[in-house]
Structure formats: structure tokens, C-alpha cells
Coordinates of N, CA and C in Angstrom, one line a residue:
M19 N 56.1 64.3 189.4 CA 56.9 63.2 189.3 C 57.0 62.8 187.8
S20 N 58.0 62.1 187.4 CA 58.2 61.8 186.0 C 57.4 60.5 185.6
Q21 N 56.9 59.7 186.5 CA 56.2 58.5 186.1 C 55.3 58.1 187.3
P22 N 54.4 57.2 187.1 CA 53.6 56.7 188.2 C 54.4 56.0 189.3
A23 N 53.8 55.7 190.4 CA 54.5 55.1 191.5 C 55.1 53.7 191.1
T24 N 56.2 53.4 191.6 CA 56.9 52.1 191.3 C 56.7 51.2 192.5
H25 N 56.5 49.9 192.3 CA 56.3 49.0 193.4 C 57.7 48.7 194.0
A26 N 58.0 49.3 195.1 CA 59.4 49.1 195.7 C 59.3 49.8 197.1
N27 N 60.3 49.5 197.9 CA 60.5 50.2 199.2 C 61.8 51.0 199.1
C28 N 61.9 52.1 199.9 CA 63.0 52.9 199.9 C 63.4 53.2 201.4
L29 N 64.6 53.3 201.7 CA 65.1 53.6 203.0 C 66.5 54.2 203.0
I30 N 66.9 54.8 204.1 CA 68.2 55.4 204.3 C 68.9 54.7 205.4
V31 N 70.1 54.2 205.2 CA 70.9 53.6 206.3 C 72.3 54.4 206.2
G32 N 72.6 55.1 207.3 CA 73.7 56.0 207.3 C 73.5 57.1 206.3
T33 N 74.4 57.1 205.3 CA 74.2 58.1 204.2 C 73.8 57.4 202.9
A34 N 73.5 56.1 203.0 CA 73.2 55.4 201.7 C 71.7 55.2 201.6
G35 N 71.2 55.6 200.4 CA 69.8 55.4 200.0 C 69.6 54.1 199.3
L36 N 68.7 53.2 199.7 CA 68.5 51.9 199.2 C 67.1 51.8 198.6
L37 N 67.0 51.2 197.4 CA 65.7 51.0 196.7 C 65.6 49.5 196.7
L38 N 64.6 48.9 197.4 CA 64.3 47.5 197.4 C 63.2 47.1 196.5
R39 N 63.4 46.3 195.5 CA 62.4 45.8 194.6 C 62.1 44.3 194.7
G40 N 60.9 43.9 194.5 CA 60.6 42.5 194.5 C 59.1 42.4 194.4
E41 N 58.7 41.1 194.2 CA 57.2 40.8 194.1 C 56.6 41.0 195.4
S42 N 55.2 41.1 195.4 CA 54.5 41.2 196.7 C 54.8 39.9 197.4
G43 N 55.0 40.0 198.7 CA 55.3 38.9 199.6 C 56.7 38.4 199.5
S44 N 57.6 39.2 198.9 CA 59.0 38.8 198.8 C 59.9 39.2 200.0
G45 N 59.3 40.0 200.9 CA 60.0 40.4 202.1 C 60.6 41.8 202.1
K46 N 60.1 42.7 201.2 CA 60.6 44.0 201.1 C 60.4 44.8 202.4
T47 N 59.3 44.7 203.0 CA 59.0 45.5 204.2 C 59.8 44.9 205.4
V48 N 59.8 43.6 205.5 CA 60.6 42.9 206.6 C 62.1 43.3 206.5
L49 N 62.6 43.3 205.3 CA 64.0 43.6 205.1 C 64.2 45.1 205.4
T50 N 63.3 46.0 205.0 CA 63.4 47.4 205.4 C 63.5 47.6 206.9
D51 N 62.6 46.9 207.6 CA 62.6 47.0 209.1 C 63.9 46.5 209.6
F52 N 64.4 45.3 209.1 CA 65.7 44.8 209.6 C 66.9 45.8 209.3
L53 N 66.9 46.4 208.1 CA 68.0 47.3 207.8 C 67.9 48.6 208.7
V54 N 66.7 49.1 208.9 CA 66.6 50.3 209.7 C 67.0 50.0 211.1
E55 N 66.6 48.9 211.7 CA 67.0 48.5 213.0 C 68.5 48.2 213.1
A56 N 69.1 47.5 212.1 CA 70.5 47.3 212.1 C 71.3 48.5 212.1
A57 N 70.9 49.5 211.3 CA 71.6 50.8 211.3 C 71.5 51.5 212.7
R58 N 70.3 51.5 213.2 CA 70.1 52.2 214.5 C 70.9 51.5 215.6
A59 N 71.0 50.1 215.6 CA 71.7 49.4 216.6 C 73.2 49.7 216.6
R60 N 73.7 50.2 215.5 CA 75.1 50.6 215.3 C 75.3 52.1 215.6
G61 N 74.2 52.8 216.0 CA 74.2 54.2 216.2 C 74.2 55.1 215.0
N62 N 73.7 54.5 213.9 CA 73.6 55.2 212.6 C 72.2 55.6 212.3
L63 N 72.1 56.4 211.3 CA 70.8 56.8 210.8 C 70.1 55.6 210.1
G64 N 68.9 55.4 210.4 CA 68.1 54.4 209.8 C 66.6 54.9 209.7
L65 N 66.2 55.2 208.4 CA 64.9 55.8 208.2 C 64.2 55.2 207.0
L66 N 62.9 55.0 207.2 CA 62.0 54.6 206.1 C 61.9 55.9 205.2
V67 N 61.8 55.7 203.9 CA 61.4 56.7 203.0 C 60.0 56.4 202.5
S68 N 59.8 55.1 202.0 CA 58.5 54.7 201.5 C 58.4 53.2 201.6
D69 N 57.2 52.7 201.9 CA 56.9 51.3 202.0 C 55.9 50.9 200.9
D70 N 56.3 50.0 200.0 CA 55.4 49.5 199.0 C 55.4 50.2 197.7
Y71 N 55.4 51.5 197.7 CA 55.4 52.3 196.4 C 56.3 53.5 196.6
V72 N 57.0 53.9 195.5 CA 57.8 55.1 195.6 C 57.6 55.8 194.2
H73 N 57.8 57.1 194.3 CA 58.0 57.9 193.1 C 59.5 58.1 192.9
L74 N 59.9 57.9 191.6 CA 61.3 58.0 191.2 C 61.4 59.2 190.3
T75 N 62.4 60.0 190.5 CA 62.7 61.1 189.5 C 64.2 61.3 189.4
R76 N 64.6 61.8 188.3 CA 66.0 62.2 188.1 C 66.2 63.7 188.5
R77 N 67.2 63.9 189.3 CA 67.5 65.3 189.7 C 69.0 65.4 189.8
D78 N 69.5 66.4 189.0 CA 71.0 66.6 188.9 C 71.8 65.4 188.7
G79 N 71.3 64.5 187.8 CA 72.1 63.3 187.5 C 71.9 62.2 188.5
S80 N 71.1 62.4 189.6 CA 70.9 61.3 190.6 C 69.5 60.8 190.6
L81 N 69.3 59.6 191.1 CA 67.9 59.1 191.2 C 67.4 59.4 192.6
I82 N 66.3 60.1 192.7 CA 65.6 60.5 193.9 C 64.3 59.7 194.1
A83 N 64.1 59.2 195.3 CA 62.9 58.4 195.6 C 62.2 59.2 196.7
C84 N 60.8 59.2 196.6 CA 60.0 59.8 197.7 C 58.7 59.0 197.7
A85 N 58.0 59.1 198.9 CA 56.8 58.4 199.1 C 55.6 59.1 198.4
P86 N 54.7 58.3 197.9 CA 53.4 58.9 197.6 C 52.8 59.6 198.8
E87 N 52.2 60.7 198.7 CA 51.7 61.4 199.8 C 50.8 60.6 200.8
T88 N 50.0 59.7 200.2 CA 49.0 58.9 201.0 C 49.6 57.9 201.9
I89 N 50.9 57.5 201.6 CA 51.5 56.5 202.5 C 52.8 57.0 203.2
S90 N 53.0 58.3 203.1 CA 54.2 58.9 203.7 C 54.3 58.6 205.2
G91 N 55.4 58.1 205.7 CA 55.5 57.8 207.1 C 54.8 56.6 207.6
K92 N 54.3 55.8 206.7 CA 53.5 54.6 207.1 C 54.2 53.3 206.6
M93 N 54.1 52.3 207.4 CA 54.7 51.0 207.0 C 53.7 49.9 207.3
E94 N 53.5 49.0 206.4 CA 52.6 47.9 206.6 C 53.3 46.8 207.4
V95 N 52.8 46.5 208.6 CA 53.3 45.4 209.4 C 52.3 44.3 209.3
R96 N 52.7 43.3 208.5 CA 51.8 42.2 208.3 C 51.4 41.5 209.6
G97 N 50.1 41.4 209.8 CA 49.5 40.8 211.0 C 49.3 41.9 212.1
F98 N 49.7 43.1 211.9 CA 49.6 44.2 212.9 C 48.8 45.4 212.3
G99 N 49.0 45.6 211.0 CA 48.3 46.7 210.3 C 49.3 47.8 209.9
L100 N 48.8 49.0 209.6 CA 49.6 50.1 209.2 C 50.2 50.8 210.5
A101 N 51.5 51.0 210.5 CA 52.1 51.6 211.6 C 52.9 52.9 211.2
E102 N 52.9 53.9 212.1 CA 53.6 55.1 211.8 C 55.1 54.8 212.0
A103 N 55.9 55.3 211.2 CA 57.4 55.0 211.3 C 58.1 56.3 211.1
A104 N 59.3 56.4 211.8 CA 60.2 57.6 211.5 C 60.6 57.5 210.0
F105 N 60.5 58.7 209.4 CA 60.8 58.6 207.9 C 61.5 59.9 207.4
A106 N 62.1 59.7 206.3 CA 62.7 60.9 205.6 C 61.8 61.2 204.4
P107 N 61.7 62.4 204.0 CA 60.8 62.7 202.8 C 61.3 62.2 201.5
E108 N 62.6 62.0 201.4 CA 63.2 61.5 200.1 C 64.6 61.0 200.3
A109 N 65.1 60.2 199.3 CA 66.4 59.7 199.4 C 67.1 59.7 198.0
H110 N 68.4 60.0 198.0 CA 69.2 59.8 196.9 C 69.6 58.3 196.8
I111 N 69.3 57.7 195.7 CA 69.5 56.2 195.7 C 70.9 55.9 195.3
D112 N 71.5 55.1 196.1 CA 72.9 54.6 195.9 C 73.0 53.2 195.5
L113 N 72.0 52.4 195.8 CA 72.0 50.9 195.5 C 70.6 50.4 195.3
V114 N 70.4 49.7 194.3 CA 69.1 49.0 194.0 C 69.3 47.5 194.4
V115 N 68.4 47.1 195.2 CA 68.4 45.7 195.7 C 67.2 45.0 195.1
D116 N 67.4 43.9 194.4 CA 66.3 43.1 193.9 C 66.2 41.8 194.7
L117 N 65.0 41.6 195.2 CA 64.7 40.4 196.0 C 64.3 39.3 195.0
V118 N 65.0 38.2 194.9 CA 64.7 37.2 193.9 C 64.7 35.8 194.6
P119 N 64.1 34.8 194.0 CA 64.2 33.5 194.6 C 65.6 33.0 194.7
V120 N 65.9 32.4 195.8 CA 67.3 32.0 196.1 C 67.9 31.1 195.1
E121 N 67.0 30.3 194.5 CA 67.5 29.3 193.4 C 67.9 30.1 192.1
D122 N 67.5 31.3 192.0 CA 67.9 32.1 190.8 C 69.2 32.9 191.0
M123 N 69.7 32.8 192.2 CA 71.0 33.5 192.5 C 72.2 32.6 192.3
E124 N 73.3 33.2 191.8 CA 74.5 32.5 191.7 C 75.2 32.4 193.0
R125 N 75.7 31.2 193.3 CA 76.4 31.0 194.6 C 77.6 31.8 194.7
L126 N 78.4 31.8 193.7 CA 79.7 32.6 193.7 C 79.8 33.4 192.4
P127 N 79.1 34.5 192.3 CA 79.1 35.3 191.1 C 80.5 35.9 190.8
E128 N 80.8 35.9 189.6 CA 82.1 36.5 189.2 C 82.1 38.0 189.5
V129 N 80.9 38.6 189.3 CA 80.7 40.1 189.5 C 79.5 40.2 190.5
P130 N 79.8 40.5 191.8 CA 78.7 40.5 192.7 C 77.6 41.6 192.5
L131 N 78.1 42.7 191.9 CA 77.2 43.8 191.7 C 76.9 44.0 190.2
G132 N 75.7 44.1 189.8 CA 75.3 44.5 188.5 C 75.0 46.0 188.4
T133 N 74.4 46.3 187.3 CA 74.0 47.7 187.1 C 72.6 47.7 186.5
V134 N 71.9 48.8 186.8 CA 70.5 48.9 186.3 C 70.3 50.4 186.0
R135 N 69.5 50.7 185.0 CA 69.2 52.1 184.6 C 67.8 52.4 185.0
L136 N 67.6 53.4 185.8 CA 66.3 53.9 186.2 C 66.2 55.4 186.0
E137 N 65.2 55.8 185.3 CA 65.0 57.2 185.0 C 66.3 57.8 184.4
T138 N 66.9 57.0 183.5 CA 68.2 57.3 182.8 C 69.4 57.4 183.7
V139 N 69.3 57.0 184.9 CA 70.4 57.0 185.9 C 71.0 55.6 186.0
Q140 N 72.2 55.4 185.8 CA 72.9 54.1 186.0 C 73.2 53.9 187.4
L141 N 72.8 52.8 188.0 CA 73.0 52.5 189.4 C 73.5 51.1 189.7
P142 N 74.3 50.9 190.8 CA 74.7 49.6 191.1 C 73.5 48.8 191.6
Q143 N 73.5 47.5 191.3 CA 72.3 46.6 191.6 C 72.8 45.3 192.2
L144 N 72.1 44.9 193.2 CA 72.5 43.6 193.9 C 71.3 42.7 194.1
D145 N 71.4 41.4 193.7 CA 70.4 40.5 194.0 C 70.5 39.9 195.4
C146 N 69.4 39.8 196.1 CA 69.3 39.2 197.4 C 68.2 38.2 197.5
P147 N 68.3 37.2 198.3 CA 67.2 36.2 198.4 C 65.9 36.8 199.0
E148 N 64.8 36.4 198.4 CA 63.5 36.7 198.9 C 63.4 36.1 200.3
N149 N 62.7 36.8 201.2 CA 62.3 36.3 202.5 C 63.4 35.7 203.4
D150 N 64.6 36.3 203.2 CA 65.7 35.9 204.0 C 66.5 37.2 204.5
P151 N 65.9 37.9 205.4 CA 66.5 39.2 205.7 C 67.9 39.2 206.3
V152 N 68.2 38.1 207.0 CA 69.5 38.0 207.7 C 70.6 37.9 206.6
L153 N 70.4 37.0 205.6 CA 71.3 36.9 204.5 C 71.3 38.2 203.7
A154 N 70.2 38.8 203.4 CA 70.1 40.0 202.6 C 70.9 41.1 203.3
V155 N 70.7 41.3 204.6 CA 71.5 42.3 205.3 C 73.0 42.1 205.1
R156 N 73.4 40.9 205.2 CA 74.8 40.6 205.1 C 75.3 40.9 203.7
L157 N 74.5 40.6 202.6 CA 74.9 40.9 201.3 C 74.9 42.4 201.0
I158 N 74.0 43.1 201.6 CA 73.9 44.6 201.4 C 75.1 45.2 202.1
R159 N 75.4 44.7 203.3 CA 76.6 45.2 204.0 C 77.9 45.1 203.1
W160 N 78.0 43.9 202.5 CA 79.2 43.7 201.7 C 79.2 44.6 200.4
A161 N 78.0 44.8 199.9 CA 77.8 45.7 198.7 C 78.2 47.1 199.0
L162 N 77.7 47.6 200.2 CA 78.0 49.0 200.6 C 79.5 49.1 200.9
R163 N 80.1 48.1 201.4 CA 81.6 48.1 201.6 C 82.3 48.2 200.3
R164 N 81.8 47.5 199.3 CA 82.5 47.6 198.0 C 82.3 49.0 197.4
L165 N 81.1 49.5 197.5 CA 80.7 50.8 196.9 C 81.4 52.0 197.6
T166 N 81.6 51.9 199.0 CA 82.1 53.0 199.8 C 83.2 52.4 200.7
P167 N 84.3 52.0 200.1 CA 85.3 51.3 200.9 C 85.9 52.0 202.1
H168 N 85.9 53.3 202.2 CA 86.5 54.1 203.3 C 85.4 54.6 204.2
S169 N 84.2 54.1 204.1 CA 83.1 54.5 204.9 C 82.9 53.5 206.1
T170 N 82.2 53.9 207.1 CA 81.8 53.1 208.2 C 80.8 52.0 207.8
D171 N 80.7 50.9 208.5 CA 79.6 50.0 208.2 C 78.4 50.6 208.9
Y172 N 77.4 50.9 208.0 CA 76.1 51.4 208.5 C 75.2 50.4 209.1
I173 N 75.3 49.2 208.7 CA 74.4 48.1 209.1 C 75.2 46.9 209.6

């Protein structure tokens, strides 16, 4: 890998790879679970790639995320412990989601999606509120609609 593990979650919904970033306790794992279940409820693919830490690398101009070997296929369920989860070994990242305090978010941003550069790859970026998975799923759904307008709703 090109660098040490990054504090983030990664998952796949439909054909979209999502990288969720945020402080400890910001709701990354709960949001991952919500997104996976939302995709599956619509009959789409929903898989964990990694919970809590990911390895990021550039491959053929794309950002690829995979789980550190020690946590592959495991998800921390607060109050329950480590749980085995259906997972994919890696994902091509299509959207970076940053979980931020709701008071730091613009109510009506002029430009809903920003950009971020990771491993020299420029990617679309979306701010979502910490610990509000219902609103975050809604915002991610709209971001994916913007990024892939002729695609199905995966979540």
C-alpha cells in the first residue's frame, strides 16, 4: 500500500464505492450499516469493504480502498462487539463523504458537492451530518443521482 491505514469506512452500494470519513463516534459504522441495508432493501448490492480503517492506493487513475487484513470482513457494532459482515475485498471510490457537525453545514449550499484529492486522485466530496444516518442517506442518494443521472437509485 502507498501509505498507512486511513481512519475511514468503505462500502459498495450498487456500483458506487463510498469512502466515509469522520471523527471517532461520528457515526461512520452506523451510516455504513444503514447504507448497506438500504441498498439491499432495494434489491441492490450492499457490501462492507472496511470498517474503521482502510488502505488507499491509486490504480490506473482511480482510488482503490481495501481493508487491513486484520479487520477484513468485520464490523464493530457498538454494544454488541465485532460482527462478521458480508464484504468485498476492495472498492473503486466514487464519492467521499465527510461526517461533520450539523452546525458546520450550509443549509442551502450553492454547490452541493465539493472535491477532494486523495492519493493524487480528484474525487467528488459531500458533507453529511454526524450521527444522523437518515439525513445522510438522503444526501448521499441525491449526490449519487447528481454523479450518475441515468443510473438507478441504489439506496
